[in-house]
Coordinates of C-alpha atoms and ligand atoms in Angstrom, one line a residue:
X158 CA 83.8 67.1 -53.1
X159 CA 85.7 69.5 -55.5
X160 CA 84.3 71.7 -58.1
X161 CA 86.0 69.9 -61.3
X162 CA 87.2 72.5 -64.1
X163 CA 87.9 71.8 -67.4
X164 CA 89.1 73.7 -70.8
X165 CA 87.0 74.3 -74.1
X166 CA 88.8 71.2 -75.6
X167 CA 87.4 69.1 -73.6
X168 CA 84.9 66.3 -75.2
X169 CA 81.4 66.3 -74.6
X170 CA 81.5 62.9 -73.4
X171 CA 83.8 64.0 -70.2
X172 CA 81.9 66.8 -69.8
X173 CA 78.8 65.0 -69.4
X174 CA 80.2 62.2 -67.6
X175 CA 81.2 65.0 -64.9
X176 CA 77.9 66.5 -64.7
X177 CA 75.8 63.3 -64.0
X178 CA 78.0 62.5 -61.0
X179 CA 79.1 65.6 -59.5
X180 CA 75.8 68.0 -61.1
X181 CA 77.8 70.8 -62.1
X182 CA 81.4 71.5 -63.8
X183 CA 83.3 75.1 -64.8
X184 CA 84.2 74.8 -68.6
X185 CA 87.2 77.4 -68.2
X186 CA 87.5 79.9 -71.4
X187 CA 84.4 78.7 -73.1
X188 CA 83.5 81.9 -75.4
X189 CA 85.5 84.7 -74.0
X190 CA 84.8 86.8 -77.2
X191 CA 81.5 86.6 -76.7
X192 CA 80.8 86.7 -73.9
X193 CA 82.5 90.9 -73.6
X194 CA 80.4 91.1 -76.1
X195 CA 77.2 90.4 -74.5
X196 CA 78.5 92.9 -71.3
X197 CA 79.6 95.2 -73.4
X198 CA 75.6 95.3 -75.2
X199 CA 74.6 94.9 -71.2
X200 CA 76.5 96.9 -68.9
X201 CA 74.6 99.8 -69.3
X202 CA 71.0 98.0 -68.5
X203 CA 73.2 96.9 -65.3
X204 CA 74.2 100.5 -64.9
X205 CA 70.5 101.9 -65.1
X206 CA 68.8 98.9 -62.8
X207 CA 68.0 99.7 -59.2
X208 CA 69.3 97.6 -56.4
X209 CA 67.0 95.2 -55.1
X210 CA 66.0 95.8 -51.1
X211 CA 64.7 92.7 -49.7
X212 CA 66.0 90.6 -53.3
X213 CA 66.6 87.4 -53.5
X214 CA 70.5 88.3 -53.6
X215 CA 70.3 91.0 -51.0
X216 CA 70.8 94.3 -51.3
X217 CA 73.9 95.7 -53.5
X218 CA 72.9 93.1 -55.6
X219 CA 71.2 93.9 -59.6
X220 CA 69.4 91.4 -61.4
X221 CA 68.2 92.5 -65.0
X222 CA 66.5 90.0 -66.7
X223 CA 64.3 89.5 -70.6
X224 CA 67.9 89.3 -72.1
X225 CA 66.7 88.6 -75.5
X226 CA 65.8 91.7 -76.1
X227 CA 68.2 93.3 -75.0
X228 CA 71.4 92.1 -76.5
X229 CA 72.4 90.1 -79.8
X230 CA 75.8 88.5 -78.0
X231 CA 73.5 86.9 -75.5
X232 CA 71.3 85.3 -78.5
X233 CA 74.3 83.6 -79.5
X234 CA 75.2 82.5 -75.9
X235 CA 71.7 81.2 -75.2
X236 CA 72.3 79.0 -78.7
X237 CA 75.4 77.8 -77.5
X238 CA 76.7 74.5 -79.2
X239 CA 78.0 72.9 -75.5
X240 CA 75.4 73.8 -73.8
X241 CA 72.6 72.7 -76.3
X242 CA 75.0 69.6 -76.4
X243 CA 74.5 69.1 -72.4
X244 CA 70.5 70.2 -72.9
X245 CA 70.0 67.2 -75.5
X246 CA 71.3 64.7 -73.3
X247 CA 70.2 65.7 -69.8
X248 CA 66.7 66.9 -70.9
X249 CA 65.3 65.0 -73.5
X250 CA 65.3 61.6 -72.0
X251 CA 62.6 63.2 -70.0
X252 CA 60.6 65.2 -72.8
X253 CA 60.9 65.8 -77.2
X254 CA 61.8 69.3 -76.3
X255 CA 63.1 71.6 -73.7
X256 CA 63.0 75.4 -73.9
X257 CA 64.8 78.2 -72.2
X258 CA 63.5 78.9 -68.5
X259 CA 65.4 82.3 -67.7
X260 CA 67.7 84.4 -69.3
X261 CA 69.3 87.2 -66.4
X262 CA 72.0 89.0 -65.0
X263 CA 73.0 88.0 -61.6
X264 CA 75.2 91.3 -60.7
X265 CA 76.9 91.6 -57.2
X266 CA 78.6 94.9 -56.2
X267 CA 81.1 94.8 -53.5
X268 CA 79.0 94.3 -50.0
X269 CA 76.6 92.0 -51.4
X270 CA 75.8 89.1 -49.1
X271 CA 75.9 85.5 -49.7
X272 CA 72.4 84.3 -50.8
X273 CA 71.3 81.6 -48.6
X274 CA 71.8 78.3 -51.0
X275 CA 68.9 76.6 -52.4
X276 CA 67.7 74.2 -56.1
X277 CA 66.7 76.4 -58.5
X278 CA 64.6 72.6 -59.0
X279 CA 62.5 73.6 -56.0
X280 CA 60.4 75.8 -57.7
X281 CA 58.5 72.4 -58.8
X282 CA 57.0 70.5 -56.0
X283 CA 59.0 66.7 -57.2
X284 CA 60.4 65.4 -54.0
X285 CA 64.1 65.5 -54.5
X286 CA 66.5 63.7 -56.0
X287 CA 63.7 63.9 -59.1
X288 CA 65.2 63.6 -62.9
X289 CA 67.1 66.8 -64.2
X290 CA 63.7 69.6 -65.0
X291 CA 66.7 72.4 -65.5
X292 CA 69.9 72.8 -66.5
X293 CA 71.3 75.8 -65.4
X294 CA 74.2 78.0 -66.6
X295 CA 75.9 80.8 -64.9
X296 CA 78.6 82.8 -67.6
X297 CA 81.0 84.8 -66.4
X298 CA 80.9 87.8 -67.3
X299 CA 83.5 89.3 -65.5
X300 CA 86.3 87.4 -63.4
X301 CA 84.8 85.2 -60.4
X302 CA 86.5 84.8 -57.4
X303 CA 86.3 83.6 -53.7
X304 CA 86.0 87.0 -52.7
X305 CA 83.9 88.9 -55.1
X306 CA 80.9 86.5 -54.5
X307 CA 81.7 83.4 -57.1
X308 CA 78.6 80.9 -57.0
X309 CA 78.7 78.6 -54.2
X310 CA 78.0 75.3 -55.2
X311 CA 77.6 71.7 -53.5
X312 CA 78.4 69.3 -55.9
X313 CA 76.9 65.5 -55.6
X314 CA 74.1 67.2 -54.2
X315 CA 71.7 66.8 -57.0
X316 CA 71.7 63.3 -56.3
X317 CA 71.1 63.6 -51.8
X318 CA 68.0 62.2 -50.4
X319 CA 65.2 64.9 -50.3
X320 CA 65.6 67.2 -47.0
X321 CA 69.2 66.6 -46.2
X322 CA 70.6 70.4 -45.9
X323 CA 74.5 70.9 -47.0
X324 CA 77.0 71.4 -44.1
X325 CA 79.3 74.9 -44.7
X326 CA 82.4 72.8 -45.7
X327 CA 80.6 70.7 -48.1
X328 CA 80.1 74.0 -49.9
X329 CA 82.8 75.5 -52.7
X330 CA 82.8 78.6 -54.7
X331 CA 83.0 78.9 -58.5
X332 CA 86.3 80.7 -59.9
X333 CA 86.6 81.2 -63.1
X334 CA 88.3 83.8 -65.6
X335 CA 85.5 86.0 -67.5
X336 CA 83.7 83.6 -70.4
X337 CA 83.7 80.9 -69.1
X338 CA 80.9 78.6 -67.8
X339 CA 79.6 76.9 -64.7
X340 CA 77.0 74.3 -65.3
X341 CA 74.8 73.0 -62.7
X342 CA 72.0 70.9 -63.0
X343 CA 68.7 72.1 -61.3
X344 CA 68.8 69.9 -58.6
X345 CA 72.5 70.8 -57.2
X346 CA 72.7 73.2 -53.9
X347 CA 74.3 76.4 -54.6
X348 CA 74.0 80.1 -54.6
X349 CA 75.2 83.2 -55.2
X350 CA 78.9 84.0 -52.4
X351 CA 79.7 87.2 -50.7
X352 CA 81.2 89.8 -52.5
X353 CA 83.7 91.2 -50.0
X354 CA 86.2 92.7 -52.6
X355 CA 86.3 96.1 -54.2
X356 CA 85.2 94.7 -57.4
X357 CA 82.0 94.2 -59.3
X358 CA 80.7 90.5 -60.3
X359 CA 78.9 89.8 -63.2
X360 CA 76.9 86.5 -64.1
X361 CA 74.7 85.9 -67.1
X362 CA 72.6 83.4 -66.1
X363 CA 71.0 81.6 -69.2
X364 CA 68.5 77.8 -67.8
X365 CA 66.4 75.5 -69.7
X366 CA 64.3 73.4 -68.7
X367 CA 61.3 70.3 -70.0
X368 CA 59.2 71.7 -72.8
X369 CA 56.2 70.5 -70.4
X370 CA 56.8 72.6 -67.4
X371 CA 55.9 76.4 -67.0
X372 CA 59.1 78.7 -67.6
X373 CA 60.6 80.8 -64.7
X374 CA 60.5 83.8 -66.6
X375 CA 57.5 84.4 -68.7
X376 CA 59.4 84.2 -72.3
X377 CA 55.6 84.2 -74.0
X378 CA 55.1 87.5 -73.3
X379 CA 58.7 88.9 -73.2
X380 CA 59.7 88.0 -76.4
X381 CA 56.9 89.2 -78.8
X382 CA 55.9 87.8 -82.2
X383 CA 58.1 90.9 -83.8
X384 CA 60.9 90.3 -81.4
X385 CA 60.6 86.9 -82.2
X386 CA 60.5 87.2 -86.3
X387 CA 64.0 88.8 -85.6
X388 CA 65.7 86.0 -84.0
X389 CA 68.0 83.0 -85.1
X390 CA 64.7 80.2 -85.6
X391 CA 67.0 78.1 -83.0
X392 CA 66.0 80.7 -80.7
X393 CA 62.3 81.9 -81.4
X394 CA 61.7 77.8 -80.9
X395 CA 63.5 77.5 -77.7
X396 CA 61.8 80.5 -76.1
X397 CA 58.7 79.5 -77.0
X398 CA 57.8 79.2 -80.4
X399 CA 57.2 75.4 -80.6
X400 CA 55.1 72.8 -79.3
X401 CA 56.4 71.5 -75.5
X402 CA 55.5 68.1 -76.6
X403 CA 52.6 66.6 -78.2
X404 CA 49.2 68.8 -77.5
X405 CA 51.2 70.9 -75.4
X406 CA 51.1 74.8 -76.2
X407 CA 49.6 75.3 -79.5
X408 CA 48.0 78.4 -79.7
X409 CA 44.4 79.4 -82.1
X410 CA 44.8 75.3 -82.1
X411 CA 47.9 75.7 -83.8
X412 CA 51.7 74.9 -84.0
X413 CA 52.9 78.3 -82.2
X414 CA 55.7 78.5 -85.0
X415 CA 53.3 79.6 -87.4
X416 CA 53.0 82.7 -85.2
X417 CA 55.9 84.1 -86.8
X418 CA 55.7 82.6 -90.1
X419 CA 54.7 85.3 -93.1
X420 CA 52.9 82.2 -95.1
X421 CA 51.1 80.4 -92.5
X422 CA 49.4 76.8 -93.8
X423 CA 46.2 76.5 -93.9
X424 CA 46.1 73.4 -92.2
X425 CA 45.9 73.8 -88.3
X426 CA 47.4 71.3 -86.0
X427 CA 47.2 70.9 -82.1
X428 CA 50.7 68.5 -82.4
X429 CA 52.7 66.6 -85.7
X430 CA 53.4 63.3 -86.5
X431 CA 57.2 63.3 -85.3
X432 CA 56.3 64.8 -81.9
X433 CA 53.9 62.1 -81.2
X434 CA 56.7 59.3 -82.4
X435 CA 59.1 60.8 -80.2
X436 CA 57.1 61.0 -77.6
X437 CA 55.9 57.4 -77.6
X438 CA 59.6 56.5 -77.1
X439 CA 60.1 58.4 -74.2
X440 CA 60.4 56.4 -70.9
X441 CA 57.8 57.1 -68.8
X442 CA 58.0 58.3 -65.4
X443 CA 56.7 55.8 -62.7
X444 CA 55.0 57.7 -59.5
X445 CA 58.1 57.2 -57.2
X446 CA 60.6 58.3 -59.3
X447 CA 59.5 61.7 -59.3
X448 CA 57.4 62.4 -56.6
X449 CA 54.8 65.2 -55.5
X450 CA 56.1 66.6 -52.0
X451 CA 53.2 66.7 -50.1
X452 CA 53.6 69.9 -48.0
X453 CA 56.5 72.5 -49.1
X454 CA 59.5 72.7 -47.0
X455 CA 59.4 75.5 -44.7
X456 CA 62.3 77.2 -46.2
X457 CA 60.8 77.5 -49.2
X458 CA 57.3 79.2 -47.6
X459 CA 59.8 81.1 -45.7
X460 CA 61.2 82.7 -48.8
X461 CA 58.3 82.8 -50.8
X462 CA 56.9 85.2 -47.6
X463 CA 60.2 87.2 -48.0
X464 CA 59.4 88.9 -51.3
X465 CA 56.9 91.6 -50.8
X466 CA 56.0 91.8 -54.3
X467 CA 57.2 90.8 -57.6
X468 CA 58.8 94.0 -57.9
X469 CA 61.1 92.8 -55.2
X470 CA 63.0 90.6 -57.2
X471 CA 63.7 93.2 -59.9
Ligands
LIG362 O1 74.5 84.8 -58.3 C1 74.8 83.7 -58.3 O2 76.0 83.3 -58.3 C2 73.7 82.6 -58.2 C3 72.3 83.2 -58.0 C4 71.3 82.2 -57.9 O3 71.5 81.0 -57.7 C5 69.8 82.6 -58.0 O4 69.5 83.8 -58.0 O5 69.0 81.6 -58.1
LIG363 FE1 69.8 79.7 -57.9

């Protein structure tokens, strides 16, 4: 199956459609502008990281991550209209609200290896194919190509039965011109390529994920309540400054908003009125449709034994 591409004028509605069935889509061009921008407010953080031995990209890879406070450009991009859009209608049939699950660079200098291709969807233990939990986005912020280590990607395989592994021609590479956007739904097979050229690839990699699971990257504590005061409201809420759902995250028994609020109410609440009436609309998951796995797949305790310590993956 092909990895389908299509322009910034595309509708939402064919955009979408192409997610569900393939899991992932390039939208060629999407915000160009901004997206130098953000590398431009990044490169030198690239510049400065160290390369990660034993990372989960390999070595002459970088990955820099806690982009919110490091560049204004990315606030924008993790705001995105389209990509909200595609958040609103793949994640909350399955919760009231989603939030943002990791914000990083995803940097490959020439001689980085393939990464061996995985879900991002397997850090939960749901037996797979489970509903979308992420939505993932990959921006590019330089060019991508076959040969400078453009994602690999297996679209249709969000939706295989759990276990089956992707053969080597059922895998294709994301190429794209700088700002633009692949989009892949946790549950699709992919990973970073090989970068075999004499040019540096840059990804911004910007997921969300249901309000009721734990983030990837712990946006509590990396985004402050000053940091967070700073930031475009649609923001502070999506990285963590909202309920998940009803009773789920307040904080001092509290709606975690008021954090950053200069007149806080005096009346505490553990959830509101329209989280609970949303909730009580959402379907519910039946055991079966989204299914513990028993005992992890070996490849995941496999890598999960490859990183020494945290500090590998940074
Ligand atoms: O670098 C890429 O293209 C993808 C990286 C990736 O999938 C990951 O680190 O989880
Ligand atoms: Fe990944």
């Amino acid at each position: 199956m092909d990895l389908r591409r299509v322009d910034a004028e595309t509708s939402l509605d064919d955009v979408f459609d192409i997610v569900s069935s393939d899991g992932c889509v390039v939208i060629e061009n999407l915000a160009t502008d901004l997206i130098a921008r953000a590398k431009a407010e990044l490169d030198d953080h690239i510049e400065s990281a160290p390369f990660g031995p034993g990372n989960f990209h390999g070595e002459n890879a970088k990955n820099v991550e806690g982009l919110v406070g490091k560049s204004d450009a990315a606030h924008q991009l993790i705001i995105h209209d389209t990509v909200l859009a595609l958040c609103d209608r793949f994640l909350l049939p399955n919760c009231v609200r989603y939030q943002v699950n990791y914000t990083g660079i995803m940097h490959l200098e020439p001689g980085a290896q393939a990464q061996h291709v995985h879900r991002d969807a397997d850090m939960y233990p749901f037996r797979h194919p489970s509903p979308p939990t992420i939505l993932a986005t990959m921006w590019a912020g330089t060019d991508f190509t076959k040969a400078n280590g453009g994602t690999q990607v297996v679209p249709g395989s969000h939706l295989w039965e759990h276990g089956r592994q992707a053969r080597e021609d059922e895998i294709v590479q994301a190429e794209m011109p700088a700002g633009s956007l692949l989009v892949y739904l946790g549950g699709v097979v992919h990973g970073g390529g090989s970068n075999v050229s004499n040019d540096k690839r840059t990804g911004i990699s910007v997921q969300y994920s249901l309000g009721w699971l734990r983030q990837e990257e712990n946006l509590h504590l990396g985004v402050p309540p000053d940091l967070a005061r700073t930031l475009p409201d649609r923001l502070a809420r999506l990285v963590g400054y909202e309920f998940g759902g009803p009773f789920c995250g307040f904080v001092h028994g509290d709606d975690p908003h008021r954090l950053i609020e200069y007149t806080p109410s005096s009346e505490r609440c553990h959830s509101t009125p329209e989280l609970n009436e949303a909730a009580s609309k959402l379907q519910r998951f039946r055991w079966g449709d989204i299914e513990a796995v028993p005992t992890p797949p070996e490849s995941t305790i496999e890598e999960a034994n490859r990183y020494d310590s945290v500090a590998d993956r940074n």
